[in-house]
PDB file of C-alpha atoms and ligand atoms in Angstrom:
ATOM      1  CA  MET A 781    -107.453 -69.615 -55.311  1.00 90.00           C
ATOM      2  CA  THR A 782    -106.794 -68.831 -59.076  1.00 96.00           C
ATOM      3  CA  GLU A 783    -103.322 -69.329 -60.759  1.00 96.00           C
ATOM      4  CA  LEU A 784    -103.067 -65.490 -60.645  1.00 97.00           C
ATOM      5  CA  ASP A 785    -103.886 -65.326 -57.088  1.00 98.00           C
ATOM      6  CA  GLU A 786    -101.108 -67.957 -56.462  1.00 98.00           C
ATOM      7  CA  GLU A 787     -98.583 -66.002 -58.575  1.00 98.00           C
ATOM      8  CA  ALA A 788     -99.328 -62.766 -56.736  1.00 98.00           C
ATOM      9  CA  ALA A 789     -99.010 -64.488 -53.369  1.00 98.00           C
ATOM     10  CA  ALA A 790     -95.763 -66.093 -54.293  1.00 98.00           C
ATOM     11  CA  LEU A 791     -94.467 -62.877 -55.477  1.00 98.00           C
ATOM     12  CA  GLN A 792     -95.594 -61.054 -52.341  1.00 98.00           C
ATOM     13  CA  ARG A 793     -93.701 -63.501 -50.097  1.00 98.00           C
ATOM     14  CA  ARG A 794     -90.468 -63.078 -52.103  1.00 98.00           C
ATOM     15  CA  PHE A 795     -90.592 -59.278 -53.075  1.00 98.00           C
ATOM     16  CA  GLY A 796     -93.390 -57.866 -51.122  1.00 98.00           C
ATOM     17  CA  ARG A 797     -92.795 -54.926 -48.569  1.00 98.00           C
ATOM     18  CA  PRO A 798     -96.246 -54.478 -47.071  1.00 98.00           C
ATOM     19  CA  GLY A 799     -97.682 -50.959 -47.279  1.00 98.00           C
ATOM     20  CA  ALA A 800     -94.954 -50.053 -49.765  1.00 98.00           C
ATOM     21  CA  VAL A 801     -94.580 -52.701 -52.510  1.00 98.00           C
ATOM     22  CA  ASP A 802     -97.646 -55.181 -52.649  1.00 98.00           C
ATOM     23  CA  PHE A 803     -98.540 -57.726 -55.120  1.00 98.00           C
ATOM     24  CA  ALA A 804    -102.250 -58.321 -56.195  1.00 98.00           C
ATOM     25  CA  VAL A 805    -104.371 -59.392 -58.973  1.00 98.00           C
ATOM     26  CA  SER A 806    -105.800 -56.436 -60.850  1.00 98.00           C
ATOM     27  CA  PRO A 807    -109.566 -56.067 -61.979  1.00 96.00           C
ATOM     28  CA  LEU A 808    -107.826 -55.901 -65.496  1.00 96.00           C
ATOM     29  CA  GLY A 809    -107.049 -59.652 -65.067  1.00 96.00           C
ATOM     30  CA  GLY A 810    -103.292 -59.863 -64.450  1.00 97.00           C
ATOM     31  CA  VAL A 811    -100.809 -59.533 -61.499  1.00 98.00           C
ATOM     32  CA  VAL A 812     -99.652 -56.009 -60.812  1.00 98.00           C
ATOM     33  CA  ILE A 813     -97.626 -54.281 -58.172  1.00 98.00           C
ATOM     34  CA  HIS A 814     -98.940 -51.405 -55.944  1.00 98.00           C
ATOM     35  CA  LEU A 815     -96.134 -48.951 -55.030  1.00 98.00           C
ATOM     36  CA  THR A 816     -96.832 -46.654 -52.135  1.00 98.00           C
ATOM     37  CA  ALA A 817     -94.637 -43.550 -50.867  1.00 98.00           C
ATOM     38  CA  GLY A 818     -96.176 -40.801 -48.671  1.00 95.00           C
ATOM     39  CA  GLY A 819     -99.490 -40.246 -50.128  1.00 95.00           C
ATOM     40  CA  ALA A 820     -98.640 -41.259 -53.677  1.00 98.00           C
ATOM     41  CA  THR A 821     -99.528 -44.573 -55.235  1.00 98.00           C
ATOM     42  CA  ALA A 822     -98.637 -46.206 -58.424  1.00 98.00           C
ATOM     43  CA  THR A 823     -99.616 -49.381 -60.171  1.00 98.00           C
ATOM     44  CA  VAL A 824     -97.456 -51.338 -62.426  1.00 98.00           C
ATOM     45  CA  ALA A 825     -98.511 -54.564 -64.347  1.00 98.00           C
ATOM     46  CA  LEU A 826     -96.161 -57.310 -64.793  1.00 98.00           C
ATOM     47  CA  GLN A 827     -97.328 -57.503 -68.449  1.00 98.00           C
ATOM     48  CA  GLY A 828     -95.136 -55.018 -70.356  1.00 98.00           C
ATOM     49  CA  ALA A 829     -93.839 -53.547 -67.022  1.00 98.00           C
ATOM     50  CA  GLN A 830     -96.455 -50.987 -67.867  1.00 98.00           C
ATOM     51  CA  VAL A 831     -97.393 -48.370 -65.192  1.00 99.00           C
ATOM     52  CA  LEU A 832    -101.003 -48.239 -65.240  1.00 98.00           C
ATOM     53  CA  SER A 833    -101.946 -45.644 -62.725  1.00 98.00           C
ATOM     54  CA  TRP A 834    -100.092 -42.906 -60.731  1.00 98.00           C
ATOM     55  CA  ILE A 835    -101.978 -40.781 -58.135  1.00 98.00           C
ATOM     56  CA  PRO A 836     -99.342 -38.160 -57.051  1.00 98.00           C
ATOM     57  CA  GLN A 837    -101.035 -37.194 -53.859  1.00 96.00           C
ATOM     58  CA  ALA A 838    -103.622 -38.909 -51.562  1.00 95.00           C
ATOM     59  CA  GLY A 839    -106.974 -37.916 -52.972  1.00 94.00           C
ATOM     60  CA  ALA A 840    -105.905 -36.620 -56.089  1.00 95.00           C
ATOM     61  CA  PRO A 841    -107.319 -37.836 -59.352  1.00 96.00           C
ATOM     62  CA  ASP A 842    -105.049 -40.232 -61.343  1.00 98.00           C
ATOM     63  CA  ALA A 843    -102.446 -38.551 -63.598  1.00 98.00           C
ATOM     64  CA  LEU A 844    -102.507 -41.073 -66.109  1.00 98.00           C
ATOM     65  CA  TRP A 845    -105.205 -42.169 -68.543  1.00 98.00           C
ATOM     66  CA  CYS A 846    -105.994 -45.949 -68.952  1.00 98.00           C
ATOM     67  CA  SER A 847    -108.696 -47.186 -71.151  1.00 98.00           C
ATOM     68  CA  PRO A 848    -111.698 -48.878 -69.597  1.00 97.00           C
ATOM     69  CA  LEU A 849    -111.911 -51.114 -72.651  1.00 98.00           C
ATOM     70  CA  SER A 850    -108.418 -52.659 -72.044  1.00 97.00           C
ATOM     71  CA  LYS A 851    -107.569 -55.837 -70.096  1.00 97.00           C
ATOM     72  CA  LEU A 852    -104.489 -57.646 -69.423  1.00 98.00           C
ATOM     73  CA  GLY A 853    -103.623 -61.170 -70.737  1.00 97.00           C
ATOM     74  CA  THR A 854    -105.233 -60.600 -74.049  1.00 97.00           C
ATOM     75  CA  GLY A 855    -101.975 -60.563 -76.168  1.00 95.00           C
ATOM     76  CA  LYS A 856    -102.652 -56.879 -76.802  1.00 96.00           C
ATOM     77  CA  PRO A 857    -100.799 -54.076 -75.104  1.00 97.00           C
ATOM     78  CA  VAL A 858    -103.119 -52.056 -72.483  1.00 98.00           C
ATOM     79  CA  ARG A 859    -104.173 -48.784 -74.152  1.00 98.00           C
ATOM     80  CA  GLY A 860    -102.870 -46.241 -71.363  1.00 98.00           C
ATOM     81  CA  GLY A 861    -100.562 -45.661 -68.455  1.00 98.00           C
ATOM     82  CA  ILE A 862     -96.883 -45.967 -69.873  1.00 99.00           C
ATOM     83  CA  PRO A 863     -96.480 -48.475 -72.362  1.00 98.00           C
ATOM     84  CA  ILE A 864     -92.679 -49.373 -73.076  1.00 98.00           C
ATOM     85  CA  CYS A 865     -91.905 -49.276 -76.744  1.00 98.00           C
ATOM     86  CA  TRP A 866     -88.646 -51.204 -77.263  1.00 98.00           C
ATOM     87  CA  PRO A 867     -86.322 -51.993 -79.184  1.00 97.00           C
ATOM     88  CA  TRP A 868     -87.989 -49.867 -81.803  1.00 97.00           C
ATOM     89  CA  PHE A 869     -90.499 -46.990 -81.805  1.00 98.00           C
ATOM     90  CA  GLY A 870     -93.267 -47.159 -84.606  1.00 97.00           C
ATOM     91  CA  LEU A 871     -92.727 -49.221 -87.439  1.00 94.00           C
ATOM     92  CA  HIS A 872     -89.731 -51.624 -87.578  1.00 91.00           C
ATOM     93  CA  PRO A 873     -87.163 -49.921 -89.749  1.00 86.00           C
ATOM     94  CA  PHE A 874     -86.406 -52.852 -91.945  1.00 83.00           C
ATOM     95  CA  VAL A 875     -89.240 -55.510 -91.844  1.00 81.00           C
ATOM     96  CA  PRO A 876     -92.202 -53.244 -90.891  1.00 82.00           C
ATOM     97  CA  ALA A 877     -94.741 -55.666 -92.183  1.00 86.00           C
ATOM     98  CA  SER A 878     -93.485 -58.689 -90.342  1.00 87.00           C
ATOM     99  CA  GLN A 879     -93.090 -56.953 -86.818  1.00 91.00           C
ATOM    100  CA  PRO A 880     -95.369 -55.352 -84.332  1.00 94.00           C
ATOM    101  CA  ALA A 881     -95.223 -51.625 -84.299  1.00 95.00           C
ATOM    102  CA  HIS A 882     -93.466 -50.054 -81.157  1.00 97.00           C
ATOM    103  CA  GLY A 883     -91.401 -53.094 -80.591  1.00 97.00           C
ATOM    104  CA  LEU A 884     -91.612 -56.569 -78.871  1.00 96.00           C
ATOM    105  CA  VAL A 885     -92.190 -55.975 -75.017  1.00 97.00           C
ATOM    106  CA  ARG A 886     -95.542 -54.190 -74.704  1.00 98.00           C
ATOM    107  CA  ALA A 887     -97.667 -57.114 -74.214  1.00 97.00           C
ATOM    108  CA  ALA A 888     -94.659 -59.401 -72.950  1.00 97.00           C
ATOM    109  CA  PRO A 889     -94.361 -60.684 -69.329  1.00 97.00           C
ATOM    110  CA  TRP A 890     -91.425 -59.032 -67.528  1.00 98.00           C
ATOM    111  CA  SER A 891     -89.861 -60.515 -64.444  1.00 98.00           C
ATOM    112  CA  VAL A 892     -89.633 -58.601 -61.209  1.00 98.00           C
ATOM    113  CA  GLU A 893     -85.894 -58.493 -60.218  1.00 98.00           C
ATOM    114  CA  SER A 894     -86.037 -56.777 -57.128  1.00 98.00           C
ATOM    115  CA  THR A 895     -88.054 -54.107 -54.987  1.00 98.00           C
ATOM    116  CA  GLY A 896     -87.183 -51.745 -52.243  1.00 98.00           C
ATOM    117  CA  THR A 897     -88.444 -48.908 -50.013  1.00 98.00           C
ATOM    118  CA  GLY A 898     -86.751 -46.132 -48.069  1.00 95.00           C
ATOM    119  CA  GLU A 899     -86.047 -42.481 -48.080  1.00 93.00           C
ATOM    120  CA  THR A 900     -85.865 -42.236 -51.744  1.00 92.00           C
ATOM    121  CA  GLY A 901     -89.211 -43.696 -52.268  1.00 97.00           C
ATOM    122  CA  SER A 902     -90.695 -47.281 -53.071  1.00 98.00           C
ATOM    123  CA  TRP A 903     -89.375 -48.907 -56.189  1.00 98.00           C
ATOM    124  CA  ALA A 904     -89.434 -52.025 -58.338  1.00 98.00           C
ATOM    125  CA  VAL A 905     -87.025 -53.258 -60.995  1.00 98.00           C
ATOM    126  CA  PHE A 906     -88.312 -55.362 -63.825  1.00 98.00           C
ATOM    127  CA  ASN A 907     -86.393 -57.081 -66.749  1.00 97.00           C
ATOM    128  CA  MET A 908     -86.977 -59.083 -69.885  1.00 96.00           C
ATOM    129  CA  SER A 909     -84.655 -60.471 -72.637  1.00 90.00           C
ATOM    130  CA  LEU A 910     -85.501 -60.997 -76.131  1.00 92.00           C
ATOM    131  CA  THR A 911     -85.928 -64.582 -77.261  1.00 93.00           C
ATOM    132  CA  PRO A 912     -83.320 -66.262 -79.474  1.00 92.00           C
ATOM    133  CA  GLN A 913     -85.557 -65.784 -82.371  1.00 91.00           C
ATOM    134  CA  GLN A 914     -86.075 -62.230 -81.825  1.00 93.00           C
ATOM    135  CA  GLN A 915     -82.296 -61.536 -81.191  1.00 92.00           C
ATOM    136  CA  ALA A 916     -81.496 -62.985 -84.496  1.00 87.00           C
ATOM    137  CA  PHE A 917     -82.834 -59.584 -86.136  1.00 85.00           C
ATOM    138  CA  ALA A 918     -83.120 -57.162 -83.156  1.00 90.00           C
ATOM    139  CA  GLY A 919     -79.687 -57.943 -81.523  1.00 92.00           C
ATOM    140  CA  MET A 920     -78.581 -59.429 -78.376  1.00 95.00           C
ATOM    141  CA  LEU A 921     -80.398 -57.134 -76.251  1.00 96.00           C
ATOM    142  CA  THR A 922     -81.989 -57.046 -72.677  1.00 97.00           C
ATOM    143  CA  ALA A 923     -84.005 -54.628 -70.948  1.00 98.00           C
ATOM    144  CA  ALA A 924     -84.440 -53.465 -67.328  1.00 98.00           C
ATOM    145  CA  LEU A 925     -87.033 -50.834 -65.941  1.00 98.00           C
ATOM    146  CA  ARG A 926     -86.752 -49.348 -62.651  1.00 98.00           C
ATOM    147  CA  VAL A 927     -90.136 -47.463 -61.497  1.00 98.00           C
ATOM    148  CA  THR A 928     -89.608 -45.303 -58.435  1.00 98.00           C
ATOM    149  CA  LEU A 929     -92.362 -43.642 -56.677  1.00 98.00           C
ATOM    150  CA  ALA A 930     -91.624 -40.665 -54.438  1.00 98.00           C
ATOM    151  CA  GLU A 931     -92.637 -36.925 -54.824  1.00 96.00           C
ATOM    152  CA  LYS A 932     -92.099 -37.711 -58.491  1.00 98.00           C
ATOM    153  CA  LEU A 933     -92.688 -40.850 -60.545  1.00 98.00           C
ATOM    154  CA  THR A 934     -89.467 -41.889 -62.158  1.00 98.00           C
ATOM    155  CA  LEU A 935     -88.896 -44.510 -64.925  1.00 98.00           C
ATOM    156  CA  GLU A 936     -85.459 -45.483 -65.843  1.00 98.00           C
ATOM    157  CA  LEU A 937     -85.329 -47.976 -68.893  1.00 98.00           C
ATOM    158  CA  VAL A 938     -81.714 -49.512 -69.271  1.00 98.00           C
ATOM    159  CA  SER A 939     -81.151 -51.226 -72.681  1.00 98.00           C
ATOM    160  CA  HIS A 940     -77.971 -53.685 -72.497  1.00 98.00           C
ATOM    161  CA  ASN A 941     -76.253 -54.991 -75.606  1.00 97.00           C
ATOM    162  CA  ALA A 942     -74.907 -58.610 -74.522  1.00 96.00           C
ATOM    163  CA  GLY A 943     -73.589 -59.126 -78.172  1.00 95.00           C
ATOM    164  CA  SER A 944     -70.382 -58.483 -79.947  1.00 96.00           C
ATOM    165  CA  ALA A 945     -71.736 -55.733 -82.411  1.00 96.00           C
ATOM    166  CA  PRO A 946     -73.227 -52.400 -81.916  1.00 97.00           C
ATOM    167  CA  VAL A 947     -77.076 -52.421 -82.194  1.00 96.00           C
ATOM    168  CA  ALA A 948     -79.322 -49.275 -83.149  1.00 96.00           C
ATOM    169  CA  ILE A 949     -82.309 -48.858 -81.094  1.00 97.00           C
ATOM    170  CA  SER A 950     -85.340 -46.611 -80.945  1.00 97.00           C
ATOM    171  CA  GLU A 951     -87.698 -46.446 -78.009  1.00 98.00           C
ATOM    172  CA  ALA A 952     -90.267 -44.545 -75.980  1.00 98.00           C
ATOM    173  CA  LEU A 953     -91.899 -44.285 -72.411  1.00 98.00           C
ATOM    174  CA  HIS A 954     -95.340 -43.725 -74.229  1.00 98.00           C
ATOM    175  CA  THR A 955     -97.100 -41.950 -71.460  1.00 98.00           C
ATOM    176  CA  TYR A 956    -100.785 -41.338 -71.708  1.00 98.00           C
ATOM    177  CA  PHE A 957    -101.677 -38.262 -69.424  1.00 98.00           C
ATOM    178  CA  ALA A 958    -105.160 -37.932 -67.799  1.00 98.00           C
ATOM    179  CA  ILE A 959    -106.410 -34.668 -68.749  1.00 98.00           C
ATOM    180  CA  GLY A 960    -109.818 -32.633 -68.244  1.00 98.00           C
ATOM    181  CA  ASP A 961    -110.500 -31.933 -71.815  1.00 98.00           C
ATOM    182  CA  ILE A 962    -107.957 -32.011 -74.834  1.00 98.00           C
ATOM    183  CA  GLY A 963    -109.485 -28.542 -75.950  1.00 98.00           C
ATOM    184  CA  ARG A 964    -108.233 -26.956 -72.569  1.00 97.00           C
ATOM    185  CA  VAL A 965    -104.690 -28.330 -72.397  1.00 98.00           C
ATOM    186  CA  ARG A 966    -101.542 -26.956 -73.838  1.00 98.00           C
ATOM    187  CA  VAL A 967     -97.946 -28.378 -73.974  1.00 98.00           C
ATOM    188  CA  GLU A 968     -95.252 -25.865 -73.148  1.00 98.00           C
ATOM    189  CA  GLY A 969     -91.522 -26.282 -73.442  1.00 98.00           C
ATOM    190  CA  LEU A 970     -91.074 -27.284 -76.900  1.00 98.00           C
ATOM    191  CA  GLU A 971     -91.412 -23.905 -78.400  1.00 98.00           C
ATOM    192  CA  GLY A 972     -88.690 -23.386 -81.322  1.00 98.00           C
ATOM    193  CA  ARG A 973     -88.259 -27.294 -81.681  1.00 98.00           C
ATOM    194  CA  THR A 974     -88.364 -28.885 -85.262  1.00 98.00           C
ATOM    195  CA  TYR A 975     -91.030 -31.683 -85.358  1.00 98.00           C
ATOM    196  CA  LEU A 976     -92.013 -34.133 -88.086  1.00 98.00           C
ATOM    197  CA  ASP A 977     -95.841 -34.133 -88.717  1.00 98.00           C
ATOM    198  CA  GLN A 978     -96.370 -37.914 -89.027  1.00 98.00           C
ATOM    199  CA  LEU A 979     -99.898 -37.135 -90.445  1.00 98.00           C
ATOM    200  CA  THR A 980     -98.317 -34.823 -93.457  1.00 98.00           C
ATOM    201  CA  LYS A 981     -94.902 -36.137 -93.371  1.00 98.00           C
ATOM    202  CA  MET A 982     -93.744 -32.335 -93.324  1.00 98.00           C
ATOM    203  CA  GLU A 983     -91.236 -30.730 -91.023  1.00 98.00           C
ATOM    204  CA  ALA A 984     -92.138 -27.681 -89.144  1.00 98.00           C
ATOM    205  CA  GLU A 985     -90.810 -25.486 -86.434  1.00 98.00           C
ATOM    206  CA  GLN A 986     -93.043 -25.284 -83.123  1.00 98.00           C
ATOM    207  CA  ARG A 987     -94.385 -21.698 -82.542  1.00 98.00           C
ATOM    208  CA  GLY A 988     -95.778 -21.025 -79.086  1.00 98.00           C
ATOM    209  CA  PRO A 989     -97.277 -23.730 -76.857  1.00 98.00           C
ATOM    210  CA  ILE A 990     -98.971 -26.898 -78.463  1.00 98.00           C
ATOM    211  CA  THR A 991    -102.794 -26.705 -78.327  1.00 98.00           C
ATOM    212  CA  PHE A 992    -105.109 -29.432 -79.872  1.00 98.00           C
ATOM    213  CA  ASP A 993    -108.083 -29.258 -82.200  1.00 98.00           C
ATOM    214  CA  ARG A 994    -107.429 -32.249 -84.397  1.00 98.00           C
ATOM    215  CA  GLU A 995    -105.543 -35.522 -84.811  1.00 98.00           C
ATOM    216  CA  THR A 996    -101.984 -34.665 -83.753  1.00 98.00           C
ATOM    217  CA  ASP A 997     -99.030 -36.851 -84.193  1.00 98.00           C
ATOM    218  CA  ARG A 998     -95.769 -35.331 -84.106  1.00 98.00           C
ATOM    219  CA  ILE A 999     -91.989 -36.262 -83.233  1.00 98.00           C
ATOM    220  CA  TYR A1000     -90.124 -33.340 -81.914  1.00 98.00           C
ATOM    221  CA  TRP A1001     -86.256 -34.047 -82.766  1.00 98.00           C
ATOM    222  CA  ASP A1002     -83.359 -33.232 -80.537  1.00 98.00           C
ATOM    223  CA  THR A1003     -85.293 -32.320 -77.452  1.00 98.00           C
ATOM    224  CA  GLY A1004     -82.603 -33.367 -75.035  1.00 96.00           C
ATOM    225  CA  GLY A1005     -82.589 -30.602 -72.219  1.00 93.00           C
ATOM    226  CA  ALA A1006     -86.296 -29.574 -73.049  1.00 93.00           C
ATOM    227  CA  LEU A1007     -88.637 -29.683 -70.169  1.00 95.00           C
ATOM    228  CA  PRO A1008     -92.178 -30.116 -71.471  1.00 98.00           C
ATOM    229  CA  ALA A1009     -94.915 -29.403 -69.143  1.00 98.00           C
ATOM    230  CA  ILE A1010     -98.624 -30.274 -69.710  1.00 98.00           C
ATOM    231  CA  LYS A1011    -100.631 -27.219 -68.522  1.00 98.00           C
ATOM    232  CA  ASP A1012    -104.369 -28.521 -67.777  1.00 98.00           C
ATOM    233  CA  ASP A1013    -107.073 -25.878 -67.110  1.00 96.00           C
ATOM    234  CA  GLY A1014    -109.731 -28.378 -67.112  1.00 95.00           C
ATOM    235  CA  LEU A1015    -108.212 -30.306 -64.077  1.00 96.00           C
ATOM    236  CA  ALA A1016    -106.151 -27.160 -62.789  1.00 97.00           C
ATOM    237  CA  ARG A1017    -103.174 -29.230 -62.904  1.00 97.00           C
ATOM    238  CA  SER A1018     -99.645 -29.008 -64.291  1.00 98.00           C
ATOM    239  CA  ILE A1019     -97.532 -31.987 -65.153  1.00 98.00           C
ATOM    240  CA  ALA A1020     -93.720 -31.261 -65.683  1.00 98.00           C
ATOM    241  CA  LEU A1021     -91.421 -33.991 -67.481  1.00 98.00           C
ATOM    242  CA  SER A1022     -87.833 -33.969 -67.228  1.00 97.00           C
ATOM    243  CA  ALA A1023     -85.794 -36.717 -69.116  1.00 98.00           C
ATOM    244  CA  SER A1024     -82.286 -37.905 -69.593  1.00 98.00           C
ATOM    245  CA  GLY A1025     -80.988 -40.180 -72.307  1.00 98.00           C
ATOM    246  CA  SER A1026     -83.742 -38.735 -74.491  1.00 98.00           C
ATOM    247  CA  LYS A1027     -83.323 -36.964 -77.702  1.00 98.00           C
ATOM    248  CA  SER A1028     -86.939 -36.870 -78.984  1.00 98.00           C
ATOM    249  CA  THR A1029     -90.468 -36.037 -77.811  1.00 98.00           C
ATOM    250  CA  VAL A1030     -93.726 -37.449 -79.210  1.00 98.00           C
ATOM    251  CA  VAL A1031     -97.053 -35.718 -78.818  1.00 98.00           C
ATOM    252  CA  TRP A1032    -100.032 -37.711 -79.913  1.00 99.00           C
ATOM    253  CA  ASN A1033    -103.727 -37.400 -79.714  1.00 98.00           C
ATOM    254  CA  PRO A1034    -105.817 -39.632 -82.030  1.00 98.00           C
ATOM    255  CA  TRP A1035    -108.767 -37.368 -82.051  1.00 98.00           C
ATOM    256  CA  SER A1036    -112.341 -39.080 -82.765  1.00 98.00           C
ATOM    257  CA  GLU A1037    -111.804 -40.985 -86.210  1.00 98.00           C
ATOM    258  CA  LYS A1038    -108.542 -42.558 -85.488  1.00 98.00           C
ATOM    259  CA  ALA A1039    -109.625 -43.440 -81.702  1.00 98.00           C
ATOM    260  CA  ALA A1040    -112.716 -45.062 -83.368  1.00 97.00           C
ATOM    261  CA  ARG A1041    -110.447 -47.056 -85.703  1.00 98.00           C
ATOM    262  CA  LEU A1042    -108.217 -48.270 -82.879  1.00 97.00           C
ATOM    263  CA  GLY A1043    -111.368 -49.834 -81.175  1.00 95.00           C
ATOM    264  CA  ASP A1044    -109.935 -49.728 -77.473  1.00 98.00           C
ATOM    265  CA  ILE A1045    -110.875 -46.081 -76.742  1.00 98.00           C
ATOM    266  CA  PRO A1046    -114.322 -45.375 -75.562  1.00 98.00           C
ATOM    267  CA  GLU A1047    -116.315 -42.704 -77.497  1.00 96.00           C
ATOM    268  CA  GLU A1048    -115.201 -39.160 -76.582  1.00 97.00           C
ATOM    269  CA  GLY A1049    -112.323 -40.852 -74.592  1.00 98.00           C
ATOM    270  CA  TYR A1050    -109.759 -39.251 -76.724  1.00 98.00           C
ATOM    271  CA  ARG A1051    -110.847 -35.824 -75.041  1.00 98.00           C
ATOM    272  CA  GLN A1052    -109.627 -37.153 -71.645  1.00 98.00           C
ATOM    273  CA  MET A1053    -106.073 -38.501 -72.960  1.00 98.00           C
ATOM    274  CA  LEU A1054    -102.905 -36.920 -73.965  1.00 98.00           C
ATOM    275  CA  CYS A1055     -99.555 -38.645 -74.990  1.00 98.00           C
ATOM    276  CA  VAL A1056     -96.338 -36.737 -74.301  1.00 98.00           C
ATOM    277  CA  GLU A1057     -93.590 -39.434 -74.922  1.00 98.00           C
ATOM    278  CA  THR A1058     -90.081 -39.404 -73.447  1.00 98.00           C
ATOM    279  CA  ALA A1059     -88.178 -41.114 -76.702  1.00 98.00           C
ATOM    280  CA  ASN A1060     -85.390 -41.725 -78.907  1.00 98.00           C
ATOM    281  CA  VAL A1061     -87.024 -41.818 -82.418  1.00 98.00           C
ATOM    282  CA  GLY A1062     -84.937 -43.150 -85.384  1.00 96.00           C
ATOM    283  CA  PRO A1063     -83.738 -42.710 -87.852  1.00 95.00           C
ATOM    284  CA  ARG A1064     -82.581 -39.048 -86.714  1.00 97.00           C
ATOM    285  CA  ASN A1065     -82.526 -39.863 -82.929  1.00 98.00           C
ATOM    286  CA  ALA A1066     -81.879 -43.476 -82.888  1.00 97.00           C
ATOM    287  CA  VAL A1067     -79.296 -44.667 -80.187  1.00 98.00           C
ATOM    288  CA  THR A1068     -76.522 -46.816 -80.995  1.00 98.00           C
ATOM    289  CA  VAL A1069     -75.622 -49.224 -78.101  1.00 98.00           C
ATOM    290  CA  SER A1070     -71.854 -50.411 -78.287  1.00 98.00           C
ATOM    291  CA  ALA A1071     -71.110 -54.302 -77.713  1.00 98.00           C
ATOM    292  CA  GLY A1072     -71.233 -54.746 -73.906  1.00 98.00           C
ATOM    293  CA  LYS A1073     -72.575 -51.323 -73.047  1.00 98.00           C
ATOM    294  CA  SER A1074     -75.937 -49.973 -71.720  1.00 98.00           C
ATOM    295  CA  HIS A1075     -77.974 -47.029 -72.560  1.00 98.00           C
ATOM    296  CA  THR A1076     -80.427 -45.639 -70.068  1.00 98.00           C
ATOM    297  CA  LEU A1077     -83.542 -43.529 -71.114  1.00 98.00           C
ATOM    298  CA  SER A1078     -85.371 -41.990 -68.151  1.00 98.00           C
ATOM    299  CA  CYS A1079     -88.068 -39.612 -67.381  1.00 98.00           C
ATOM    300  CA  SER A1080     -89.571 -38.063 -64.018  1.00 98.00           C
ATOM    301  CA  LEU A1081     -92.872 -36.724 -63.696  1.00 98.00           C
ATOM    302  CA  THR A1082     -94.106 -33.976 -61.180  1.00 98.00           C
ATOM    303  CA  ALA A1083     -97.699 -33.015 -60.748  1.00 98.00           C
ATOM    304  CA  THR A1084     -98.700 -29.740 -59.251  1.00 96.00           C
ATOM    305  CA  LYS A1085    -101.848 -27.634 -58.816  1.00 93.00           C
ATOM    306  CA  ILE A1086    -102.225 -24.593 -60.877  1.00 91.00           C
TER     307      ILE A1086
HETATM  308  C1  LIG B1773     -97.715 -42.848 -81.052  1.00 71.92           C
HETATM  309  C2  LIG B1773     -97.543 -42.742 -82.641  1.00 71.92           C
HETATM  310  O1  LIG B1773     -96.566 -42.834 -80.448  1.00 71.92           O
HETATM  311  O2  LIG B1773     -98.459 -44.231 -80.782  1.00 71.92           O
HETATM  312  C3  LIG B1773     -98.829 -43.078 -83.482  1.00 71.92           C
HETATM  313  O3  LIG B1773     -96.680 -41.525 -82.658  1.00 71.92           O
HETATM  314  C4  LIG B1773     -99.596 -44.145 -82.978  1.00 71.92           C
HETATM  315  O4  LIG B1773     -98.383 -42.991 -84.749  1.00 71.92           O
HETATM  316  C5  LIG B1773     -99.703 -44.229 -81.558  1.00 71.92           C
HETATM  317  O5  LIG B1773    -100.825 -44.230 -83.510  1.00 71.92           O
HETATM  318  C6  LIG B1773    -100.328 -45.550 -80.792  1.00 71.92           C
HETATM  319  O6  LIG B1773     -99.802 -46.661 -81.460  1.00 71.92           O
HETATM  320  P1  LIG B1773    -100.411 -48.080 -81.050  1.00 71.92           P
HETATM  321  O7  LIG B1773     -99.488 -48.980 -81.628  1.00 71.92           O
HETATM  322  O8  LIG B1773    -100.293 -48.043 -79.447  1.00 71.92           O
HETATM  323  O9  LIG B1773    -101.797 -48.056 -81.460  1.00 71.92           O
END
């Protein structure tokens, strides 16, 4: 028995609910939880509390894309599923050169706090605290992520400020959706919203649905209340996102050149993935968490055939 087998077995004894919440060693090389509810399944890695797979109905294809080139336990985040960007999105606002992009918790180990199963689905709660060294510049923050699998997949990310001064955070549930082909998808629901094009640094207003024929990297501001949907003609599937505690939506596809530079997306792999991220991006949509208070960012995903 390897150390990972032992860890999975110990977690299964403590938190497992056979057939609904099951711990296992992933072929990617780390411990994961398999959630099952009705015909749906989801897999969540303890590394990064990262959802790696979501099969919304028995026999359906995975609704999340995950790079076959990624592994757990390498110190790098897995490229795919739903990485948690926290407590900042993109570059650190003050010390970008010395800190990793997208925060501190994507490749960090999270702890399992609790699990359950019942009429509302199967769920697991993970938590993590910043180290004292990280707290020195990022604030006395802790994070908890609840993943609930039912007819929908729901993620709730709670940021708690245990310190005595307010802390500004930015964050994202950086979802990589699996799609038939990038040339045959459109994102609806963001019409009329203002976005920052991260490639040109210009702002513009979204006209009509978003379609893709090149690298796309946009932060849509003030999207609270928007209901983005990914209409995928290739897979005859629509995925609807509903969010709360979210003011921004990020839409990203690296296209061929950037995908090659990133090094963990297979050739042509960019055609099968699209990120639509439920977020709060600074400076405009950063969230200030008062001392002793919490903020919750959540998103629910629903997949239907079209
Ligand atoms: C997106 C950003 O959210 O994440 C992009 O808008 C970035 O600019 C992408 O390239 C991937 O980031 P990373 O750190 O996972 O390579």
